[in-house]
Coordinates of C-alpha atoms and ligand atoms in Angstrom, one line a residue:
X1 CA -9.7 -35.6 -69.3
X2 CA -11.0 -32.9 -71.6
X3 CA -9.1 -29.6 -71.9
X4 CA -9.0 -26.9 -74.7
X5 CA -5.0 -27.2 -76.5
X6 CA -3.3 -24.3 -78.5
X7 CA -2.1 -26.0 -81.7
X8 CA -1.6 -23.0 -83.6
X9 CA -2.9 -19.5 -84.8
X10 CA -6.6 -19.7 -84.7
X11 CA -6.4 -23.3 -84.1
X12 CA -7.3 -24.4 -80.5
X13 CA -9.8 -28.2 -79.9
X14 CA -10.8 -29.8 -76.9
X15 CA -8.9 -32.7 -76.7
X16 CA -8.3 -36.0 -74.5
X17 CA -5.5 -35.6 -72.6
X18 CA -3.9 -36.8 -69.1
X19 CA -5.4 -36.2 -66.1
X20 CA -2.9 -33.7 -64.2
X21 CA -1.8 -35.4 -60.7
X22 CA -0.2 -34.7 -57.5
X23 CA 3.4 -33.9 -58.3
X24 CA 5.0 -32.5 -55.6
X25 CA 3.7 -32.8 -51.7
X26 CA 2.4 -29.1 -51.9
X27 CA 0.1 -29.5 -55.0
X28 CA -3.3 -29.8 -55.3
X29 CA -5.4 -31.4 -57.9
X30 CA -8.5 -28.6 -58.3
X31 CA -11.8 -29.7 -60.5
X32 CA -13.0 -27.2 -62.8
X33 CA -16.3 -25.6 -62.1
X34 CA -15.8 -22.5 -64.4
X35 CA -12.9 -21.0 -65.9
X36 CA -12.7 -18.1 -68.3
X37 CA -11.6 -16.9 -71.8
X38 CA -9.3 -13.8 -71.3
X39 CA -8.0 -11.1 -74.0
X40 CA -4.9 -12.2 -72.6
X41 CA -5.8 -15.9 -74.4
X42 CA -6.8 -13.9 -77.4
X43 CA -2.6 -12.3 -77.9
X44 CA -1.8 -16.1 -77.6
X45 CA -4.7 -17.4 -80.2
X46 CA -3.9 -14.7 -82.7
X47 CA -0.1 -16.4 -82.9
X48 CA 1.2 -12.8 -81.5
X49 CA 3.6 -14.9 -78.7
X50 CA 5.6 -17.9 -78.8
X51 CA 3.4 -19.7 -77.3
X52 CA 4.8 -23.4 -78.0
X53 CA 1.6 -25.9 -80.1
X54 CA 0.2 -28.7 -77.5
X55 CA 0.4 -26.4 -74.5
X56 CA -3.6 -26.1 -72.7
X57 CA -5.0 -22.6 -72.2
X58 CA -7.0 -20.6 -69.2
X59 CA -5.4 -19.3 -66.5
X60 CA -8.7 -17.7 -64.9
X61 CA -9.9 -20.5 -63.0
X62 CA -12.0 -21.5 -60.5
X63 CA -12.9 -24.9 -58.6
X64 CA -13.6 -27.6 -56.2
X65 CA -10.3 -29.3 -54.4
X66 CA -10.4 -33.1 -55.1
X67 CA -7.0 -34.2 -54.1
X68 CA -3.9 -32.8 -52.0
X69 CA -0.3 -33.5 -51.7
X70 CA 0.8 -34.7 -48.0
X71 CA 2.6 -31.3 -47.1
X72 CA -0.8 -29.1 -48.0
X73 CA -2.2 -28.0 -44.4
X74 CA -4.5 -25.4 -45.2
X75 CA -6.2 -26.0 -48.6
X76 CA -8.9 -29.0 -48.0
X77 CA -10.9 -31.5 -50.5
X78 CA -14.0 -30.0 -50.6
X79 CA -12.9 -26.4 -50.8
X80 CA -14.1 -24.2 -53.4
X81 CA -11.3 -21.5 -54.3
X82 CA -10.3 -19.4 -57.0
X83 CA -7.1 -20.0 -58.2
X84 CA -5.2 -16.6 -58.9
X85 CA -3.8 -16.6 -62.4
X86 CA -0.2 -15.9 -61.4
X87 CA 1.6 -19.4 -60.5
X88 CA 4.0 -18.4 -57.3
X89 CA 5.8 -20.1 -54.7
X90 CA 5.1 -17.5 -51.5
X91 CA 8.6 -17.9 -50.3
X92 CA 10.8 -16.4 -52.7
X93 CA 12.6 -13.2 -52.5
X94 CA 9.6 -11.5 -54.6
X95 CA 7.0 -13.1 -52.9
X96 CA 8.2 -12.2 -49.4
X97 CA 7.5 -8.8 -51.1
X98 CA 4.2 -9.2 -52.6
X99 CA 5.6 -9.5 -55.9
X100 CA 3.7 -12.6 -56.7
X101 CA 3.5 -11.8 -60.2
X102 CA 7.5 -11.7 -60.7
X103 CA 7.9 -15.4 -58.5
X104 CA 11.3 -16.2 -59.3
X105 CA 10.6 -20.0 -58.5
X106 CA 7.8 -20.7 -61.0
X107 CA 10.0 -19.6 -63.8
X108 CA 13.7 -19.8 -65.6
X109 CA 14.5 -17.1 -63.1
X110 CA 17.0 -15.2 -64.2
X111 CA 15.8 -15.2 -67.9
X112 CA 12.3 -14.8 -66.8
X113 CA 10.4 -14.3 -63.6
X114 CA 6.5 -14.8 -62.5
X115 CA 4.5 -17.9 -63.5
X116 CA 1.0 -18.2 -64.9
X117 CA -1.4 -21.4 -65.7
X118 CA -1.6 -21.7 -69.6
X119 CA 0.5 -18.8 -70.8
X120 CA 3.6 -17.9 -72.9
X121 CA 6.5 -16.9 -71.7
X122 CA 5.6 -18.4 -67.7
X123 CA 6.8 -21.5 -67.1
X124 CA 5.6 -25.3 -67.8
X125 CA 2.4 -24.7 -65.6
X126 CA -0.9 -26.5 -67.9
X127 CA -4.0 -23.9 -68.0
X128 CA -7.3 -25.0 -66.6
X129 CA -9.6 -24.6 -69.7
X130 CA -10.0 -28.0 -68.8
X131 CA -11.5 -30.2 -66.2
X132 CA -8.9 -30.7 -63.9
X133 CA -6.2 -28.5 -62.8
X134 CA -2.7 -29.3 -61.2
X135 CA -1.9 -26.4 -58.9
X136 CA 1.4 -26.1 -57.1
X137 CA 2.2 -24.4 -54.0
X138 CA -1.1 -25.0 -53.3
X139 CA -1.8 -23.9 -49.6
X140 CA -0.1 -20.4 -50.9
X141 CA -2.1 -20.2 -54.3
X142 CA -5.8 -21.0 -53.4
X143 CA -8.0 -18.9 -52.0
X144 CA -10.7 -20.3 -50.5
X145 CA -14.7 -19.1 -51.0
X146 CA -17.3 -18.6 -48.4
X147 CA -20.2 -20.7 -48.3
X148 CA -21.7 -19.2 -51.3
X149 CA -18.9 -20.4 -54.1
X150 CA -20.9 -22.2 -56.3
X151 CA -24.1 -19.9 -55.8
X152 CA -21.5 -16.6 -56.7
X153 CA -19.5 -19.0 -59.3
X154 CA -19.8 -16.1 -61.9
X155 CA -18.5 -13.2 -59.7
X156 CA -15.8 -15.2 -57.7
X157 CA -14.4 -16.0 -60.8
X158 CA -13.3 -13.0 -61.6
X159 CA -11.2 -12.8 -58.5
X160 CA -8.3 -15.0 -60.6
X161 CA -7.3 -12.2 -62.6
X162 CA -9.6 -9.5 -64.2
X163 CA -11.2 -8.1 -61.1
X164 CA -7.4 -7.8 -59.3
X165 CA -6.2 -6.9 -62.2
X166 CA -8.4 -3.9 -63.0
X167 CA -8.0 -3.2 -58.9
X168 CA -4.7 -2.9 -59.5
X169 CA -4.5 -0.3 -62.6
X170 CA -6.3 2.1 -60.3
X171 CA -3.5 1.4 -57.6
X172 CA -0.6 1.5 -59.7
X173 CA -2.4 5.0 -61.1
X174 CA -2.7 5.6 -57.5
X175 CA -6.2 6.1 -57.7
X176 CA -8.0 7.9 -54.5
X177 CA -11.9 8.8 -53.4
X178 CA -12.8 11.6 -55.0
X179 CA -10.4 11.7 -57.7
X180 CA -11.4 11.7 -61.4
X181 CA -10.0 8.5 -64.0
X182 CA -9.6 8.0 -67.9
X183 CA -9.8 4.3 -68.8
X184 CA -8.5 3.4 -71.6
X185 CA -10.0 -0.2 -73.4
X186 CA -14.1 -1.2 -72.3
X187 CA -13.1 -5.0 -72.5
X188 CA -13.3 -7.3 -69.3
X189 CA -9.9 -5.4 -67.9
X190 CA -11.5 -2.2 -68.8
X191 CA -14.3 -2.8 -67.1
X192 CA -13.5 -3.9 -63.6
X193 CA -10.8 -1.1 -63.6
X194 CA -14.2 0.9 -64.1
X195 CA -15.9 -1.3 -61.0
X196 CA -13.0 -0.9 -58.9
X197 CA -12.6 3.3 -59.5
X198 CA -16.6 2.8 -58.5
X199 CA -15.5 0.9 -55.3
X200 CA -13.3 3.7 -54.8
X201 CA -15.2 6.6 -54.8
X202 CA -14.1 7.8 -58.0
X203 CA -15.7 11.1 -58.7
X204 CA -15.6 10.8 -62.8
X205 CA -14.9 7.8 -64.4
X206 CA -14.2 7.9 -68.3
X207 CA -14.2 5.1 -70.2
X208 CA -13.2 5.0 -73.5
X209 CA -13.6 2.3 -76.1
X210 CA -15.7 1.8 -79.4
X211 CA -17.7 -1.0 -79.3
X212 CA -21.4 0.2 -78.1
X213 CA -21.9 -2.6 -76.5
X214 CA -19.1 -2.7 -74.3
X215 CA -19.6 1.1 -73.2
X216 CA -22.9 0.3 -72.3
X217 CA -21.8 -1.8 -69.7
X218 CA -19.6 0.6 -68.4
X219 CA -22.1 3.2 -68.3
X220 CA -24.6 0.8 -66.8
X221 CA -21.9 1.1 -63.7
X222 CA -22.2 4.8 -63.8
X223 CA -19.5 5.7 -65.9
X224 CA -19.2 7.8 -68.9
X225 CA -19.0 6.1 -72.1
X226 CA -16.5 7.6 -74.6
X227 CA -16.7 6.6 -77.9
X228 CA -13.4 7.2 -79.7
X229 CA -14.6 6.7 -83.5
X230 CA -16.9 9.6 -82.7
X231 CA -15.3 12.1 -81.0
X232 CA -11.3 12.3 -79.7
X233 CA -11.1 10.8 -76.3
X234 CA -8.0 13.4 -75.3
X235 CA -10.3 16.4 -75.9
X236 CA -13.4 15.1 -74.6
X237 CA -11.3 14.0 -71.4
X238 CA -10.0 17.7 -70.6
X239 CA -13.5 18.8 -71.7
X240 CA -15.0 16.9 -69.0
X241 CA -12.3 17.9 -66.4
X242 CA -12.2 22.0 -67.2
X243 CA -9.0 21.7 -69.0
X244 CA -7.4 20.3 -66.3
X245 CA -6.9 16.2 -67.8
X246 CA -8.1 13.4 -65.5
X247 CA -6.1 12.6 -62.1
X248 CA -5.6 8.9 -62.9
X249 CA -5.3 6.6 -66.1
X250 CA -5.6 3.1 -66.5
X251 CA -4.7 1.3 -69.7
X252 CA -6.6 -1.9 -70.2
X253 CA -6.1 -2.4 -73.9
X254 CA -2.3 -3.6 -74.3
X255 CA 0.1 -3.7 -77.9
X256 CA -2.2 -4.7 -79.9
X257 CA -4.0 -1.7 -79.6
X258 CA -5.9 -0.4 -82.5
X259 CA -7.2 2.7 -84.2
X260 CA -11.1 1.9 -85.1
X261 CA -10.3 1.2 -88.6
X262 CA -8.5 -1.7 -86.8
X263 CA -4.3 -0.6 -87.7
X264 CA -2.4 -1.2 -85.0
X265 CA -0.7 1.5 -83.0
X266 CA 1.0 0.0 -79.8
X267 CA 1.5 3.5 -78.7
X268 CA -1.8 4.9 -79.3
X269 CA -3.2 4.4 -75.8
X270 CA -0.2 5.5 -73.6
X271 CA 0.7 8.6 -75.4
X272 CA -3.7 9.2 -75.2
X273 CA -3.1 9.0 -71.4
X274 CA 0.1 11.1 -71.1
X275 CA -2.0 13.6 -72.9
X276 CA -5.0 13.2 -71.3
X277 CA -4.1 12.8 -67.4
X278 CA -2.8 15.9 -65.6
X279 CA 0.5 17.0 -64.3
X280 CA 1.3 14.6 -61.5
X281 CA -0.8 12.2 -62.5
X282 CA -0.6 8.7 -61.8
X283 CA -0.9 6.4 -65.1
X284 CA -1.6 2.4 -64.3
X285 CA -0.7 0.4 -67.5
X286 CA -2.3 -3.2 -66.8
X287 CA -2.5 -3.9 -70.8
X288 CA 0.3 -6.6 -71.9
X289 CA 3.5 -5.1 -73.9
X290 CA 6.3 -7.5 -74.8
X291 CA 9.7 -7.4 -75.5
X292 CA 9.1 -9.0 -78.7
X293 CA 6.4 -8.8 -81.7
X294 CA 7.4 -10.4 -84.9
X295 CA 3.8 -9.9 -85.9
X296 CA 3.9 -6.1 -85.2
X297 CA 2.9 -3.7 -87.4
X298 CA 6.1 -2.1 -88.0
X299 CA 10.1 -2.4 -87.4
X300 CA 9.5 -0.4 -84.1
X301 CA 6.7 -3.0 -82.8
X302 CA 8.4 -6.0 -84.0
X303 CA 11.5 -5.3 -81.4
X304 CA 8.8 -4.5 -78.7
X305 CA 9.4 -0.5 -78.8
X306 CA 6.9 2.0 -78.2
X307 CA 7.1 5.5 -78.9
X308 CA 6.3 7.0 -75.8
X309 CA 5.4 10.9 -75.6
X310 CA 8.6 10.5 -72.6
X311 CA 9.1 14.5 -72.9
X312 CA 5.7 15.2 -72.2
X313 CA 5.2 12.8 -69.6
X314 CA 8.7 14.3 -68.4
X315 CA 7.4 17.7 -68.4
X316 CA 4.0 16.6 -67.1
X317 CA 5.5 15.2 -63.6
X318 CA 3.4 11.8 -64.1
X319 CA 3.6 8.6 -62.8
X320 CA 3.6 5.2 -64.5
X321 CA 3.5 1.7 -63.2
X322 CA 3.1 -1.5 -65.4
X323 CA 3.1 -5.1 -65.3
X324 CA 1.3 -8.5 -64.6
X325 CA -0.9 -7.9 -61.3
X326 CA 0.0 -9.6 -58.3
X327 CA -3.4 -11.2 -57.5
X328 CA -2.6 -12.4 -54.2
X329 CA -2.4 -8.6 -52.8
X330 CA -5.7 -8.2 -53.5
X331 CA -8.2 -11.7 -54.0
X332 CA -9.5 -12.1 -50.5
X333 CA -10.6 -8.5 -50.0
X334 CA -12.1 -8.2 -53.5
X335 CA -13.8 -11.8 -52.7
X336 CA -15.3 -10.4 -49.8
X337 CA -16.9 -7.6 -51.6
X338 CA -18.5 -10.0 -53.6
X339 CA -19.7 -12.2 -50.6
X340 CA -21.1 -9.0 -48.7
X341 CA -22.5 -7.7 -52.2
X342 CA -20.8 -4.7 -52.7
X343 CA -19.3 -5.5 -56.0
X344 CA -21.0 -7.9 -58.5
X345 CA -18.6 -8.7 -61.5
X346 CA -20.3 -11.3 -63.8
X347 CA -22.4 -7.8 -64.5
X348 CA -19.8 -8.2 -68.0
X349 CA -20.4 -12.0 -68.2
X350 CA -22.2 -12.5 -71.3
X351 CA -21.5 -16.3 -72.0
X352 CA -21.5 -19.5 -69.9
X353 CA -20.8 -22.3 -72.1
X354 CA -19.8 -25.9 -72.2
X355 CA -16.3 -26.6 -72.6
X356 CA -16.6 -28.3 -75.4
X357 CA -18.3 -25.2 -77.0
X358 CA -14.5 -23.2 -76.5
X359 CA -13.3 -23.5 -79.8
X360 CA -16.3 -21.9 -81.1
X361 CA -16.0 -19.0 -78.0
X362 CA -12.8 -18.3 -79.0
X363 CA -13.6 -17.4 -82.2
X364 CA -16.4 -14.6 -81.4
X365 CA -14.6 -13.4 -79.0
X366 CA -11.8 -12.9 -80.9
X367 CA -13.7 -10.9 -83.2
X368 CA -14.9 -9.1 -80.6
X369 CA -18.3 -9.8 -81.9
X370 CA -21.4 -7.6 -80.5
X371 CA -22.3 -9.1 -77.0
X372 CA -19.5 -11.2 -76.1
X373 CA -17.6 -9.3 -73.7
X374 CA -16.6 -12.4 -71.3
X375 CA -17.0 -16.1 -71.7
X376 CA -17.0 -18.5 -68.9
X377 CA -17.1 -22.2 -69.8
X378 CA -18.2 -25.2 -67.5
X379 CA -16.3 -28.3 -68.0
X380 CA -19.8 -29.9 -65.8
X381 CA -21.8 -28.7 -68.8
X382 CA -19.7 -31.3 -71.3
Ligands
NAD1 N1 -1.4 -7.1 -66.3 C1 -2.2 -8.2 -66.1 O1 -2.0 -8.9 -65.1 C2 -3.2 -8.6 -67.0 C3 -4.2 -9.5 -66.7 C4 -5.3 -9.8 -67.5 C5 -5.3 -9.2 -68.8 N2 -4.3 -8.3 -69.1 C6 -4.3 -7.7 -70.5 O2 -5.2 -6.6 -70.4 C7 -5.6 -6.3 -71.8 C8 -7.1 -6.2 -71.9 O3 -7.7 -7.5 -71.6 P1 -9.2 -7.7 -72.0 O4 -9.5 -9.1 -71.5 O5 -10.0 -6.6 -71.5 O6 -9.1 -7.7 -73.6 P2 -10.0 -7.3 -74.8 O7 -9.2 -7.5 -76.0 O8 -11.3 -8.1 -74.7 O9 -10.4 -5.8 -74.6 C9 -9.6 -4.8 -75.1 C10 -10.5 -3.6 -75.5 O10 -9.7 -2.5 -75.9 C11 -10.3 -1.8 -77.0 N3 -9.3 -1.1 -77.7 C12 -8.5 -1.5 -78.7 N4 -7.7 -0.5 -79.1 C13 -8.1 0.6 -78.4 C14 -7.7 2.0 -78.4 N5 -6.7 2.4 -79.3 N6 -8.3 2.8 -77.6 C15 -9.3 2.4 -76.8 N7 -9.7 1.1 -76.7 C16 -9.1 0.2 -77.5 C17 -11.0 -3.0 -77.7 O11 -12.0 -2.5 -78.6 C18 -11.4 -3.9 -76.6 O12 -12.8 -3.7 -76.3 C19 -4.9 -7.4 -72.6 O13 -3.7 -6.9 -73.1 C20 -4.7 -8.5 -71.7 O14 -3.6 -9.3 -72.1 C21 -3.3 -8.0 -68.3
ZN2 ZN1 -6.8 -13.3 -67.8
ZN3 ZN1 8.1 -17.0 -55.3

């Protein structure tokens, strides 16, 4: 089959490779009808993780079962599903808990813990930027579409990883009706965190980012736009909240954060939100940190340290949760917002490409180049 490989910084082709089968009785062999290019990819492409050369990206997939191992029950050929991007065994001490983004199965548990489809750091599992996938545990993992998969292709989608994960930034910042949120980062993550606080009743949602384009779509969704090489998000955010500093923050932009001369400042985007949410605040951090960053901008980054405001956020009383989302707790129920229109998420889609076209994607994207905010590609286009 075709499938996009990581051979090195900047250096990703779509290349003939084995078709992934059956390997264990609970797998399932899924083909490809879309599958997405994630900022999450882009850490990888850039060389900033250990990701090892030959490995196949795309862990936001989405596609038609062909084939099933003999102990699969539930999950039939013919089934459309979404594949969440974390890779978990549903039995496990963790994933009796929900915690299927910390799986100890699908990883060298006790080193590391949680699995993911194309990704450094968890486990062997091959990404789907391809067009076939192997998926494991499959009965557990899948989650199955209504009749209108392929006519919603776009918008169910995003139910493998950026829709739950921006759902979850708002719950881990314990976001309620009513309440106001600062988001920090306007890229895919940024902006379903913004479509879920909308979901949610959120009274004020702030967005803040500096690519126009990008805040347009989140204003487009009834947010404010806040453009931080204009004006200083912290001020304008307890200008807009009489003093007071937003109830909730999400951070949706991760280590590699930037100023908009484009130096990195992994710290830059907590310490805005420690300063910019109020006392007893919840702050959900959704953005990838890692423990280490040889290609960090200074000492501090290279060991994976932040300096965190921790006095102020002491003082302050907040709140913060972080980590990989555990798409399982939320896919169905996001899905069915989609299937009964209440939330459309290929509103941020701006390219649907063949996948032979990736290498090319990745590239614009990566430069975060005006108008391409998300890329889907379609291993059915060539
Ligand atoms: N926790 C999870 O489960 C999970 C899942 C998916 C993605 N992620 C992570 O979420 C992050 C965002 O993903 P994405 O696809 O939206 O990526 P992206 O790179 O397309 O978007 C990041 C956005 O942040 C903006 N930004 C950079 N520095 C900023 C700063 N200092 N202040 C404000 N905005 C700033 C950029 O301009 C960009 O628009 C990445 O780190 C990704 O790896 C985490
Ligand atoms: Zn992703
Ligand atoms: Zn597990």
């Amino acid at each position: 089959m075709k499938a996009l490989v990581y051979h090195g910084p900047r250096d990703v082709s779509v290349d003939e490779v084995p078709d992934p089968r059956i390997e264990t009785p609970r797998d399932a062999i899924v083909k490809i009808i879309t599958t997405n290019i994630c900022g999450s990819d882009l850490h990888m492409y850039e060389g900033r993780t250990d990701m090892e050369p030959g490995r196949i990206l795309g862990h936001e997939n989405f596609g038609e079962v062909i084939e099933t191992g003999d102990a699969v029950e539930r999950i039939q050929v013919g089934d459309i599903v979404s594949v969440p991007f974390n890779v978990a065994c549903g039995t496990c001490k963790n994933c009796n808990a929900g915690l299927t983004n910390y799986c100890i199965r699908a990883n060298d548990y006790p080193r590391l813990a949680g699995g993911a489809y194309g990704f450094a750091d968890m486990g062997p599992w091959e990404g789907g930027q391809a067009e076939f996938l192997r998926v494991p545990w499959a009965d557990f993992n899948c989650c199955k579409m209504p009749e209108d998969g392929r006519e919603k292709q776009n918008d169910y989608v995003m139910c493998a990883d950026i829709f739950p994960t921006g759902y979850h930034a708002t719950e881990m910042a314990g976001l309620r009706p009513g309440e106001s949120v600062v988001i920090m980062g306007a890229g895919p993550v940024g902006l379903m965190a913004a479509l879920s606080a909308v979901v949610k009743n959120a009274s004020k949602i702030m967005v803040v980012d500096r690519h126009p384009d990008r805040l347009a779509l989140a204003e487009q969704i009834g947010a404010i736009p806040i453009d931080d090489s204009k004006v200083s998000p912290v001020e304008r955010v307890l200008e807009l909240t009489g003093g007071e500093g937003a109830d909730r923050g999400c951070e949706c932009v991760g280590y590699q954060a930037h100023d908009p001369q484009g130096h990195e400042h992994p710290d830059d985007t907590l310490n805005k939100l420690v300063e910019s949410v109020r006392f007893t605040g919840g702050i959900g951090v959704v953005g990838v940190f890692i423990p280490e960053d040889p290609g960090g901008p200074d000492d501090l980054a290279k060991q994976g340290r932040v300096p965190l405001e921790y006095g102020l956020h002491w003082f302050k009383g907040q709140t913060i949760g972080s980590g990989q989302c555990p798409v399982k707790r939320y896919d169905r129920y996001l899905r069915n917002l989609i299937h009964t229109g209440k939330a459309e998420p290929s509103y941020i889609l701006s390219h649907e490409l063949p996948l032979r076209e990736a290498p090319d994607a990745y590239a614009h994207f990566d430069k975060r180049e005006p108008g391409w905010t998300k890329v889907t590609l379609k291993p059915g286009l060539g």
